[in-house]
mmCIF file of C-alpha atoms in Angstrom:
data_model
loop_
_atom_site.group_PDB
_atom_site.id
_atom_site.type_symbol
_atom_site.label_atom_id
_atom_site.label_comp_id
_atom_site.label_asym_id
_atom_site.label_seq_id
_atom_site.Cartn_x
_atom_site.Cartn_y
_atom_site.Cartn_z
ATOM 1 C CA MET A 893 -28.369 -96.185 10.016
ATOM 2 C CA TYR A 894 -26.907 -94.298 6.710
ATOM 3 C CA LYS A 895 -30.489 -93.291 6.093
ATOM 4 C CA LYS A 896 -31.231 -91.745 9.923
ATOM 5 C CA ILE A 897 -27.973 -90.287 9.710
ATOM 6 C CA ALA A 898 -28.640 -88.538 6.326
ATOM 7 C CA ALA A 899 -32.150 -87.431 7.376
ATOM 8 C CA LEU A 900 -30.933 -85.736 10.159
ATOM 9 C CA PHE A 901 -28.381 -83.787 8.297
ATOM 10 C CA ALA A 902 -31.224 -82.766 5.617
ATOM 11 C CA LEU A 903 -33.260 -81.732 8.668
ATOM 12 C CA MET A 904 -30.324 -79.539 10.842
ATOM 13 C CA ALA A 905 -29.460 -78.160 6.683
ATOM 14 C CA LEU A 906 -33.463 -77.051 6.543
ATOM 15 C CA PHE A 907 -33.462 -75.569 10.483
ATOM 16 C CA LEU A 908 -29.945 -73.420 9.650
ATOM 17 C CA LEU A 909 -31.260 -72.332 6.253
ATOM 18 C CA SER A 910 -35.069 -70.876 7.776
ATOM 19 C CA CYS A 911 -32.332 -69.694 10.872
ATOM 20 C CA GLN A 912 -30.757 -67.681 7.616
ATOM 21 C CA ASP A 913 -33.745 -66.911 6.100
ATOM 22 C CA ALA A 914 -34.739 -65.405 9.433
ATOM 23 C CA ALA A 915 -32.036 -62.830 9.272
ATOM 24 C CA TYR A 916 -33.783 -61.414 5.735
ATOM 25 C CA LEU A 917 -36.884 -60.547 7.784
ATOM 26 C CA ASP A 918 -37.935 -56.970 8.608
ATOM 27 C CA LEU A 919 -34.753 -55.282 7.329
ATOM 28 C CA GLY A 920 -36.715 -52.246 6.660
ATOM 29 C CA LYS A 921 -38.042 -52.070 10.035
ATOM 30 C CA LYS A 922 -34.532 -53.114 11.820
ATOM 31 C CA ALA A 923 -32.977 -50.002 9.848
ATOM 32 C CA VAL A 924 -35.294 -47.310 10.894
ATOM 33 C CA GLU A 925 -34.873 -48.811 14.708
ATOM 34 C CA VAL A 926 -30.914 -48.216 14.240
ATOM 35 C CA ASP A 927 -31.340 -45.067 12.231
ATOM 36 C CA SER A 928 -33.372 -43.269 15.270
ATOM 37 C CA LEU A 929 -32.064 -44.743 17.912
ATOM 38 C CA ILE A 930 -29.505 -41.811 18.638
ATOM 39 C CA ILE A 931 -32.473 -39.482 17.791
ATOM 40 C CA LYS A 932 -34.535 -41.481 20.485
ATOM 41 C CA ALA A 933 -31.899 -41.778 23.067
ATOM 42 C CA ARG A 934 -31.509 -37.582 22.683
ATOM 43 C CA ALA A 935 -34.847 -37.484 23.728
ATOM 44 C CA ALA A 936 -34.395 -39.304 26.552
ATOM 45 C CA GLY A 937 -32.165 -37.301 27.514
ATOM 46 C CA LEU A 938 -29.256 -39.123 27.043
ATOM 47 C CA SER A 939 -26.060 -37.247 25.708
ATOM 48 C CA ASN A 940 -23.054 -39.354 25.520
ATOM 49 C CA MET A 941 -21.951 -39.034 21.944
ATOM 50 C CA ASP A 942 -19.352 -41.672 22.055
ATOM 51 C CA SER A 943 -21.756 -44.514 23.754
ATOM 52 C CA LEU A 944 -24.990 -43.964 21.381
ATOM 53 C CA ARG A 945 -22.687 -44.796 18.243
ATOM 54 C CA ALA A 946 -21.419 -48.072 20.171
ATOM 55 C CA ALA A 947 -24.929 -48.802 20.275
ATOM 56 C CA ARG A 948 -26.258 -48.050 17.325
ATOM 57 C CA ARG A 949 -22.745 -49.922 15.854
ATOM 58 C CA ASP A 950 -24.022 -53.073 17.846
ATOM 59 C CA LYS A 951 -27.005 -53.088 17.315
ATOM 60 C CA ALA A 952 -27.099 -52.677 14.064
ATOM 61 C CA LEU A 953 -24.136 -55.942 13.910
ATOM 62 C CA SER A 954 -26.628 -57.800 15.827
ATOM 63 C CA TYR A 955 -29.297 -57.303 12.643
ATOM 64 C CA ILE A 956 -26.998 -58.107 9.974
ATOM 65 C CA ALA A 957 -25.286 -61.400 11.692
ATOM 66 C CA GLY A 958 -26.169 -64.122 8.923
ATOM 67 C CA VAL A 959 -26.973 -61.498 6.557
ATOM 68 C CA ASN A 960 -25.217 -62.324 2.982
ATOM 69 C CA PRO A 961 -25.115 -59.511 0.896
ATOM 70 C CA GLU A 962 -25.121 -61.309 -2.111
ATOM 71 C CA ARG A 963 -28.661 -62.635 -1.005
ATOM 72 C CA VAL A 964 -30.320 -59.241 -0.264
ATOM 73 C CA ARG A 965 -33.601 -58.498 -3.017
ATOM 74 C CA ALA A 966 -33.626 -55.774 -4.526
ATOM 75 C CA GLU A 967 -36.868 -54.590 -1.891
ATOM 76 C CA ASN A 968 -34.663 -54.372 0.778
ATOM 77 C CA TYR A 969 -30.816 -53.436 -0.487
ATOM 78 C CA HIS A 970 -31.593 -49.883 0.916
ATOM 79 C CA ALA A 971 -32.336 -50.957 4.444
ATOM 80 C CA ALA A 972 -29.411 -53.638 4.372
ATOM 81 C CA ALA A 973 -26.762 -51.072 3.062
ATOM 82 C CA ARG A 974 -27.907 -48.695 6.072
ATOM 83 C CA LEU A 975 -27.310 -51.286 8.507
ATOM 84 C CA PHE A 976 -23.922 -52.662 7.160
ATOM 85 C CA PHE A 977 -23.156 -48.777 7.047
ATOM 86 C CA ALA A 978 -23.842 -48.310 10.498
ATOM 87 C CA ALA A 979 -22.032 -51.267 11.594
ATOM 88 C CA GLY A 980 -19.024 -50.296 10.105
ATOM 89 C CA LYS A 981 -19.415 -52.549 7.074
ATOM 90 C CA ALA A 982 -19.297 -49.796 4.671
ATOM 91 C CA ASP A 983 -17.165 -52.136 1.776
ATOM 92 C CA SER A 984 -20.334 -54.228 2.148
ATOM 93 C CA ALA A 985 -22.604 -51.547 2.143
ATOM 94 C CA ARG A 986 -21.176 -49.553 -0.769
ATOM 95 C CA LEU A 987 -21.475 -53.360 -2.963
ATOM 96 C CA LEU A 988 -25.130 -53.623 -2.542
ATOM 97 C CA LEU A 989 -25.868 -49.994 -3.310
ATOM 98 C CA GLU A 990 -23.880 -50.240 -6.171
ATOM 99 C CA LYS A 991 -25.959 -52.889 -7.657
ATOM 100 C CA TYR A 992 -29.154 -51.520 -7.436
ATOM 101 C CA ALA A 993 -29.423 -47.624 -6.818
ATOM 102 C CA PRO A 994 -27.855 -46.863 -10.075
ATOM 103 C CA ALA A 995 -30.851 -48.355 -11.731
ATOM 104 C CA GLY A 996 -33.260 -45.857 -9.829
ATOM 105 C CA SER A 997 -33.865 -42.951 -8.091
ATOM 106 C CA ASP A 998 -33.740 -43.117 -4.225
ATOM 107 C CA ARG A 999 -31.833 -40.363 -3.510
ATOM 108 C CA GLU A 1000 -31.091 -41.244 -0.044
ATOM 109 C CA ALA A 1001 -29.366 -44.653 -1.417
ATOM 110 C CA LEU A 1002 -27.799 -42.650 -3.847
ATOM 111 C CA ASP A 1003 -26.880 -40.096 -1.568
ATOM 112 C CA LEU A 1004 -24.933 -43.010 0.675
ATOM 113 C CA LEU A 1005 -23.431 -44.456 -2.153
ATOM 114 C CA PHE A 1006 -21.772 -40.708 -3.212
ATOM 115 C CA SER A 1007 -20.507 -40.134 1.070
ATOM 116 C CA LEU A 1008 -18.910 -43.916 0.669
ATOM 117 C CA TYR A 1009 -17.214 -43.360 -2.571
ATOM 118 C CA LEU A 1010 -15.859 -40.142 -0.617
ATOM 119 C CA GLN A 1011 -15.347 -42.366 2.418
ATOM 120 C CA LYS A 1012 -12.981 -44.799 0.237
ATOM 121 C CA GLY A 1013 -11.072 -41.563 -1.237
ATOM 122 C CA ASP A 1014 -12.724 -42.349 -4.472
ATOM 123 C CA PRO A 1015 -13.993 -38.712 -5.617
ATOM 124 C CA VAL A 1016 -13.679 -40.057 -9.715
ATOM 125 C CA LYS A 1017 -16.741 -42.184 -8.763
ATOM 126 C CA ALA A 1018 -18.367 -40.019 -6.294
ATOM 127 C CA GLU A 1019 -18.411 -37.358 -9.410
ATOM 128 C CA GLN A 1020 -19.677 -39.706 -11.684
ATOM 129 C CA LEU A 1021 -22.397 -40.710 -9.664
ATOM 130 C CA PHE A 1022 -23.282 -37.081 -8.712
ATOM 131 C CA ARG A 1023 -23.110 -36.191 -12.822
ATOM 132 C CA ASP A 1024 -25.154 -39.163 -13.855
ATOM 133 C CA LYS A 1025 -28.002 -39.317 -10.990
ATOM 134 C CA LEU A 1026 -27.967 -37.061 -8.660
ATOM 135 C CA ALA A 1027 -27.521 -34.063 -10.309
ATOM 136 C CA ASN A 1028 -30.715 -33.922 -11.701
ATOM 137 C CA LEU A 1029 -31.656 -34.799 -8.076
ATOM 138 C CA ALA A 1030 -30.121 -32.208 -5.867
ATOM 139 C CA GLY A 1031 -31.807 -29.125 -7.139
ATOM 140 C CA GLU A 1032 -30.588 -26.370 -5.026
ATOM 141 C CA GLU A 1033 -28.516 -28.236 -2.934
ATOM 142 C CA ALA A 1034 -26.340 -29.382 -5.819
ATOM 143 C CA GLY A 1035 -23.767 -26.876 -4.290
ATOM 144 C CA GLU A 1036 -23.487 -29.367 -0.616
ATOM 145 C CA TYR A 1037 -22.396 -32.120 -3.610
ATOM 146 C CA TYR A 1038 -20.140 -29.648 -5.469
ATOM 147 C CA LEU A 1039 -18.304 -28.634 -2.446
ATOM 148 C CA ASN A 1040 -17.916 -32.502 -1.293
ATOM 149 C CA LEU A 1041 -16.312 -33.644 -4.555
ATOM 150 C CA LEU A 1042 -14.242 -30.329 -4.031
ATOM 151 C CA TYR A 1043 -12.946 -31.636 -0.653
ATOM 152 C CA GLY A 1044 -12.825 -35.368 -1.971
ATOM 153 C CA TYR A 1045 -9.995 -34.068 -4.251
ATOM 154 C CA GLN A 1046 -8.058 -32.362 -2.081
ATOM 155 C CA GLU A 1047 -7.865 -35.088 0.404
ATOM 156 C CA GLN A 1048 -6.330 -36.804 -2.552
ATOM 157 C CA ASP A 1049 -3.836 -34.114 -3.301
ATOM 158 C CA GLN A 1050 -5.499 -33.429 -6.721
ATOM 159 C CA LEU A 1051 -6.049 -29.434 -6.706
ATOM 160 C CA ASP A 1052 -6.134 -29.124 -10.371
ATOM 161 C CA LYS A 1053 -8.874 -31.606 -10.283
ATOM 162 C CA ALA A 1054 -10.489 -29.677 -7.055
ATOM 163 C CA ILE A 1055 -10.259 -26.361 -8.873
ATOM 164 C CA ALA A 1056 -12.145 -27.627 -12.087
ATOM 165 C CA VAL A 1057 -14.949 -28.815 -9.862
ATOM 166 C CA ALA A 1058 -15.061 -25.658 -8.189
ATOM 167 C CA ASP A 1059 -15.613 -23.823 -11.873
ATOM 168 C CA ALA A 1060 -18.417 -26.658 -12.889
ATOM 169 C CA GLY A 1061 -20.083 -25.470 -9.531
ATOM 170 C CA ILE A 1062 -19.839 -21.955 -10.392
ATOM 171 C CA ALA A 1063 -20.621 -22.112 -13.764
ATOM 172 C CA ALA A 1064 -23.694 -24.097 -12.952
ATOM 173 C CA LEU A 1065 -25.236 -22.485 -9.751
ATOM 174 C CA PRO A 1066 -26.963 -19.387 -9.175
ATOM 175 C CA PRO A 1067 -24.941 -16.042 -7.587
ATOM 176 C CA GLU A 1068 -26.292 -16.317 -4.150
ATOM 177 C CA THR A 1069 -25.653 -20.362 -3.806
ATOM 178 C CA LYS A 1070 -22.194 -20.347 -5.316
ATOM 179 C CA GLY A 1071 -20.217 -18.334 -2.731
ATOM 180 C CA SER A 1072 -18.586 -21.055 -0.849
ATOM 181 C CA LEU A 1073 -17.325 -22.590 -4.171
ATOM 182 C CA VAL A 1074 -15.431 -19.527 -4.650
ATOM 183 C CA VAL A 1075 -13.817 -19.263 -1.473
ATOM 184 C CA GLU A 1076 -12.749 -22.709 -1.931
ATOM 185 C CA LYS A 1077 -11.290 -22.349 -5.158
ATOM 186 C CA ALA A 1078 -9.333 -19.412 -3.915
ATOM 187 C CA ASP A 1079 -7.781 -21.640 -1.291
ATOM 188 C CA MET A 1080 -7.094 -24.404 -3.969
ATOM 189 C CA LEU A 1081 -5.292 -21.083 -5.785
ATOM 190 C CA HIS A 1082 -3.725 -20.499 -2.961
ATOM 191 C CA GLN A 1083 -2.255 -23.721 -2.373
ATOM 192 C CA LYS A 1084 -0.674 -23.890 -5.793
ATOM 193 C CA GLY A 1085 0.801 -20.765 -4.943
ATOM 194 C CA ASP A 1086 -0.648 -18.501 -6.899
ATOM 195 C CA ARG A 1087 -1.893 -15.711 -4.104
ATOM 196 C CA THR A 1088 -2.225 -13.124 -6.246
ATOM 197 C CA ALA A 1089 -5.045 -14.949 -8.036
ATOM 198 C CA ALA A 1090 -6.480 -15.909 -4.752
ATOM 199 C CA LEU A 1091 -6.827 -12.829 -3.080
ATOM 200 C CA ALA A 1092 -8.229 -10.966 -6.305
ATOM 201 C CA LEU A 1093 -10.838 -13.735 -6.125
ATOM 202 C CA LEU A 1094 -12.014 -13.135 -3.100
ATOM 203 C CA ASP A 1095 -11.740 -9.285 -3.501
ATOM 204 C CA ASP A 1096 -14.143 -9.965 -6.271
ATOM 205 C CA LEU A 1097 -16.429 -11.732 -4.383
ATOM 206 C CA LYS A 1098 -16.787 -9.578 -1.402
ATOM 207 C CA LYS A 1099 -18.106 -6.394 -4.012
ATOM 208 C CA SER A 1100 -20.374 -8.578 -5.477
ATOM 209 C CA ILE A 1101 -22.205 -10.263 -2.589
ATOM 210 C CA GLY A 1102 -23.214 -7.288 -0.321
ATOM 211 C CA ALA A 1103 -23.590 -7.692 3.472
ATOM 212 C CA GLU A 1104 -24.015 -11.757 3.614
ATOM 213 C CA ASP A 1105 -22.752 -11.917 6.936
ATOM 214 C CA ARG A 1106 -21.688 -15.824 6.835
ATOM 215 C CA LEU A 1107 -19.466 -15.229 3.757
ATOM 216 C CA GLN A 1108 -17.996 -11.496 4.242
ATOM 217 C CA ARG A 1109 -16.363 -13.515 7.293
ATOM 218 C CA ALA A 1110 -15.128 -16.536 5.526
ATOM 219 C CA ILE A 1111 -13.811 -13.815 2.950
ATOM 220 C CA ALA A 1112 -12.024 -11.961 6.181
ATOM 221 C CA ALA A 1113 -10.724 -14.936 7.303
ATOM 222 C CA LYS A 1114 -9.042 -16.852 4.359
ATOM 223 C CA THR A 1115 -7.312 -13.014 3.180
ATOM 224 C CA THR A 1116 -5.955 -12.915 6.843
ATOM 225 C CA LEU A 1117 -5.151 -16.162 6.282
ATOM 226 C CA PHE A 1118 -3.417 -16.308 3.034
ATOM 227 C CA ASN A 1119 -1.490 -12.865 4.123
ATOM 228 C CA LEU A 1120 -0.253 -14.715 7.144
ATOM 229 C CA ILE A 1121 2.044 -17.074 4.902
ATOM 230 C CA GLY A 1122 5.749 -15.298 5.080
ATOM 231 C CA ALA A 1123 4.607 -12.789 7.939
ATOM 232 C CA PRO A 1124 5.073 -12.658 11.326
ATOM 233 C CA ALA A 1125 3.425 -14.447 13.650
ATOM 234 C CA LYS A 1126 1.057 -12.432 16.073
ATOM 235 C CA GLU A 1127 1.209 -12.735 19.433
ATOM 236 C CA TRP A 1128 -2.000 -15.297 21.071
ATOM 237 C CA ARG A 1129 -3.888 -14.272 24.391
ATOM 238 C CA ALA A 1130 -4.951 -17.149 26.686
ATOM 239 C CA ALA A 1131 -6.284 -15.916 30.419
ATOM 240 C CA GLY A 1132 -6.022 -19.936 31.250
ATOM 241 C CA TRP A 1133 -3.433 -23.080 30.848
ATOM 242 C CA ILE A 1134 -3.335 -26.771 31.565
ATOM 243 C CA ASP A 1135 -0.342 -28.065 31.677
ATOM 244 C CA SER A 1136 1.995 -24.932 31.276
ATOM 245 C CA GLY A 1137 2.465 -21.643 32.390
ATOM 246 C CA PRO A 1138 1.522 -18.805 29.871
ATOM 247 C CA MET A 1139 3.635 -19.906 26.687
ATOM 248 C CA LEU A 1140 4.295 -16.311 24.736
ATOM 249 C CA LEU A 1141 5.807 -16.098 20.752
ATOM 250 C CA LYS A 1142 8.573 -14.314 22.229
ATOM 251 C CA ASN A 1143 9.738 -16.365 24.400
ATOM 252 C CA LEU A 1144 9.916 -19.591 21.965
ATOM 253 C CA ARG A 1145 12.255 -18.058 19.134
ATOM 254 C CA GLY A 1146 14.147 -20.875 17.884
ATOM 255 C CA LYS A 1147 11.277 -23.489 18.289
ATOM 256 C CA VAL A 1148 9.069 -24.443 15.756
ATOM 257 C CA ILE A 1149 5.231 -23.835 16.489
ATOM 258 C CA LEU A 1150 2.177 -25.887 16.165
ATOM 259 C CA LEU A 1151 -0.885 -24.161 16.792
ATOM 260 C CA ASP A 1152 -4.093 -26.092 16.799
ATOM 261 C CA PHE A 1153 -7.190 -24.256 17.400
ATOM 262 C CA TRP A 1154 -9.593 -26.966 18.755
ATOM 263 C CA ALA A 1155 -12.562 -27.436 20.697
ATOM 264 C CA PRO A 1156 -13.871 -30.143 22.764
ATOM 265 C CA TRP A 1157 -17.236 -30.491 20.777
ATOM 266 C CA CYS A 1158 -15.702 -30.732 17.361
ATOM 267 C CA GLY A 1159 -15.569 -34.324 16.026
ATOM 268 C CA PRO A 1160 -13.113 -33.685 13.368
ATOM 269 C CA CYS A 1161 -11.116 -31.883 16.133
ATOM 270 C CA ARG A 1162 -10.844 -34.970 18.032
ATOM 271 C CA ALA A 1163 -9.782 -37.019 14.974
ATOM 272 C CA MET A 1164 -6.594 -34.676 14.384
ATOM 273 C CA PHE A 1165 -5.892 -36.189 18.143
ATOM 274 C CA PRO A 1166 -3.694 -38.820 17.224
ATOM 275 C CA HIS A 1167 -2.047 -37.401 14.786
ATOM 276 C CA LEU A 1168 -0.881 -34.266 16.860
ATOM 277 C CA LYS A 1169 0.551 -36.691 19.494
ATOM 278 C CA LYS A 1170 2.294 -38.560 16.948
ATOM 279 C CA LEU A 1171 4.220 -35.359 15.858
ATOM 280 C CA TYR A 1172 4.941 -34.394 19.545
ATOM 281 C CA GLY A 1173 6.529 -37.706 20.115
ATOM 282 C CA GLU A 1174 8.731 -37.360 16.785
ATOM 283 C CA TYR A 1175 9.837 -33.698 17.296
ATOM 284 C CA HIS A 1176 9.439 -32.649 20.981
ATOM 285 C CA ASP A 1177 12.703 -33.377 21.615
ATOM 286 C CA GLN A 1178 13.883 -31.439 18.561
ATOM 287 C CA GLY A 1179 12.209 -28.282 19.116
ATOM 288 C CA LEU A 1180 8.909 -28.504 18.126
ATOM 289 C CA VAL A 1181 5.992 -26.987 20.617
ATOM 290 C CA ILE A 1182 2.305 -27.482 20.634
ATOM 291 C CA ILE A 1183 0.114 -25.609 21.839
ATOM 292 C CA GLY A 1184 -3.733 -26.137 21.750
ATOM 293 C CA LEU A 1185 -5.834 -23.377 21.641
ATOM 294 C CA THR A 1186 -9.366 -23.331 22.628
ATOM 295 C CA ARG A 1187 -11.846 -21.243 24.336
ATOM 296 C CA CYS A 1188 -14.592 -20.888 26.592
ATOM 297 C CA TYR A 1189 -17.960 -22.160 25.314
ATOM 298 C CA GLY A 1190 -20.118 -22.027 28.351
ATOM 299 C CA ARG A 1191 -20.783 -25.923 27.812
ATOM 300 C CA PHE A 1192 -19.200 -29.467 27.748
ATOM 301 C CA ASN A 1193 -20.607 -32.560 26.144
ATOM 302 C CA GLN A 1194 -17.891 -34.925 26.167
ATOM 303 C CA LEU A 1195 -17.177 -37.395 28.765
ATOM 304 C CA GLY A 1196 -20.411 -38.722 29.261
ATOM 305 C CA GLN A 1197 -21.476 -35.112 30.297
ATOM 306 C CA ASN A 1198 -23.956 -32.473 29.169
ATOM 307 C CA LEU A 1199 -23.013 -29.190 30.837
ATOM 308 C CA ARG A 1200 -24.520 -25.792 30.478
ATOM 309 C CA ASP A 1201 -24.254 -22.526 31.337
ATOM 310 C CA LEU A 1202 -20.931 -23.272 33.026
ATOM 311 C CA ALA A 1203 -18.690 -20.643 34.690
ATOM 312 C CA PRO A 1204 -15.110 -20.577 33.329
ATOM 313 C CA ALA A 1205 -13.588 -22.202 36.265
ATOM 314 C CA THR A 1206 -15.655 -25.209 35.902
ATOM 315 C CA GLU A 1207 -15.409 -25.408 32.388
ATOM 316 C CA LEU A 1208 -11.454 -25.360 32.500
ATOM 317 C CA GLU A 1209 -11.850 -28.368 35.298
ATOM 318 C CA TRP A 1210 -13.757 -30.341 32.573
ATOM 319 C CA ILE A 1211 -11.313 -29.499 29.753
ATOM 320 C CA THR A 1212 -8.495 -30.341 32.208
ATOM 321 C CA LYS A 1213 -10.320 -33.714 32.626
ATOM 322 C CA PHE A 1214 -10.614 -34.324 28.728
ATOM 323 C CA LYS A 1215 -7.189 -33.658 28.328
ATOM 324 C CA GLU A 1216 -5.933 -36.268 30.519
ATOM 325 C CA HIS A 1217 -8.760 -38.880 29.197
ATOM 326 C CA HIS A 1218 -7.590 -38.281 25.120
ATOM 327 C CA GLN A 1219 -3.820 -38.070 27.139
ATOM 328 C CA ILE A 1220 -2.697 -34.848 25.036
ATOM 329 C CA PRO A 1221 1.349 -34.450 26.100
ATOM 330 C CA PHE A 1222 1.209 -30.804 25.093
ATOM 331 C CA PRO A 1223 -0.347 -27.515 26.340
ATOM 332 C CA TYR A 1224 -3.616 -26.421 26.319
ATOM 333 C CA ALA A 1225 -4.478 -22.474 26.380
ATOM 334 C CA VAL A 1226 -7.920 -21.899 27.250
ATOM 335 C CA ALA A 1227 -9.407 -17.948 26.304
ATOM 336 C CA ASP A 1228 -11.973 -16.109 27.122
ATOM 337 C CA ALA A 1229 -14.251 -14.891 24.513
ATOM 338 C CA GLU A 1230 -12.477 -11.552 23.978
ATOM 339 C CA GLU A 1231 -9.150 -13.257 23.867
ATOM 340 C CA ALA A 1232 -10.871 -15.759 21.419
ATOM 341 C CA ALA A 1233 -11.698 -13.335 19.270
ATOM 342 C CA ALA A 1234 -8.586 -11.668 18.693
ATOM 343 C CA ASN A 1235 -6.581 -14.966 18.853
ATOM 344 C CA GLU A 1236 -9.370 -16.150 15.784
ATOM 345 C CA ALA A 1237 -9.231 -13.005 14.045
ATOM 346 C CA ALA A 1238 -5.465 -13.048 14.198
ATOM 347 C CA TYR A 1239 -4.722 -16.416 12.445
ATOM 348 C CA GLY A 1240 -7.899 -16.060 10.200
ATOM 349 C CA VAL A 1241 -10.118 -19.062 11.729
ATOM 350 C CA TYR A 1242 -13.234 -19.526 10.227
ATOM 351 C CA GLY A 1243 -13.560 -23.257 10.575
ATOM 352 C CA ILE A 1244 -12.136 -25.481 13.043
ATOM 353 C CA PRO A 1245 -9.622 -27.866 13.972
ATOM 354 C CA HIS A 1246 -7.471 -24.889 12.123
ATOM 355 C CA MET A 1247 -3.866 -25.500 12.623
ATOM 356 C CA VAL A 1248 -0.789 -22.769 11.718
ATOM 357 C CA VAL A 1249 2.989 -23.809 11.789
ATOM 358 C CA ILE A 1250 5.172 -20.710 12.896
ATOM 359 C CA ASP A 1251 9.269 -21.337 11.787
ATOM 360 C CA LYS A 1252 11.991 -20.645 14.558
ATOM 361 C CA LYS A 1253 12.119 -17.333 13.452
ATOM 362 C CA GLY A 1254 8.198 -16.347 14.285
ATOM 363 C CA VAL A 1255 7.710 -16.445 10.769
ATOM 364 C CA VAL A 1256 4.147 -18.497 9.839
ATOM 365 C CA GLN A 1257 4.687 -21.169 7.047
ATOM 366 C CA GLU A 1258 1.933 -23.007 6.631
ATOM 367 C CA TYR A 1259 -1.549 -23.692 7.801
ATOM 368 C CA ALA A 1260 -3.956 -26.861 7.547
ATOM 369 C CA ILE A 1261 -8.081 -26.844 8.111
ATOM 370 C CA GLY A 1262 -9.467 -30.213 8.648
ATOM 371 C CA SER A 1263 -8.989 -33.824 9.683
ATOM 372 C CA GLY A 1264 -7.825 -36.341 6.978
ATOM 373 C CA PRO A 1265 -5.327 -37.342 5.163
ATOM 374 C CA SER A 1266 -4.742 -34.319 3.583
ATOM 375 C CA SER A 1267 -4.136 -31.650 6.744
ATOM 376 C CA GLU A 1268 -2.000 -34.585 8.446
ATOM 377 C CA LYS A 1269 0.538 -34.444 4.981
ATOM 378 C CA LYS A 1270 0.979 -30.784 4.932
ATOM 379 C CA LEU A 1271 2.117 -31.093 8.643
ATOM 380 C CA ASP A 1272 4.087 -33.596 8.302
ATOM 381 C CA ASP A 1273 5.691 -31.945 5.352
ATOM 382 C CA ALA A 1274 6.212 -28.156 6.979
ATOM 383 C CA ILE A 1275 7.066 -29.655 10.502
ATOM 384 C CA ALA A 1276 9.857 -31.905 9.194
ATOM 385 C CA ARG A 1277 11.514 -28.932 7.333
ATOM 386 C CA LEU A 1278 11.375 -26.575 9.335
ATOM 387 C CA ILE A 1279 12.569 -28.914 12.502
ATOM 388 C CA ALA A 1280 15.406 -29.425 9.840
ATOM 389 C CA GLU A 1281 16.642 -25.990 9.189
#
């Protein structure tokens, strides 16, 4: 009897081992299928990105079931890492990549490891990887790495290191590709309190780049933004209001105001929603007013829709549904094209989310651009201080 039981357990162990081994088969094909899922879905006319991302994650999870990162072989490491990443298991992806990627020259694998270091809040390791491996592979695309490193240090509130990265990129890159780094360095200098140096840097860049439209617009926006701090806020304009009648700056004296420039299609804007709702819940009764400022784009691609050529009234209806879906407690202002251009010019808006904090006297005191811990902290500190005044 004992021998029969032992034999049965041995068979079961072999079966389980074979099942585990099966999980490691065709990882490359599985990774390609997961990577291309959204592309194929879009080609088929599907457009609900939230649902597509969830389907991609679920598919990746099914493919890595039974896969132990420590047992993945070198020839399959990149495919397995992509599957773990798509499944939301960034730590497993990073461990795999750390084990194999630095020994080779697979740029896609190194890029993913670089991004995972930044995602984890470790720009030091990202910078070391860039200098050791990626700098030689990047060529003309090196500017994007410098920018991402700068943002990574900025998110950790390490402005001196962010400026050092900007300086390294400015020194290494040709004149036609380093303008964005100069603009971001100016922003870092302004955040450190040196407005004079920041504006001088922008002025020098403006004179050196001629008529390059994108950078000229960025320089103009940043110059406006830097000069806004400590200056009276400008009146905003919006024809459409949701969950409020028109709210005017001149009628909000005595309130702390947070303007949030956003759009429904903007992922980082949506990423800020939880924190904005948190701020509203904490401070609205103490005098905080939040206004979400957006504009008519003539399209709407949220809530499972992919609508084009929308009339303003119809777009306003969809933004109202969007607001209800996300349970946004503060009012939205929806501007037409002319109003939006005036609002954005007045508040130095170049990218979104773009948030501006105005004190009880109507003076601009702070701004934050983009989502993430750095923006959240800037808003937290400014609003707590101004509410207490």
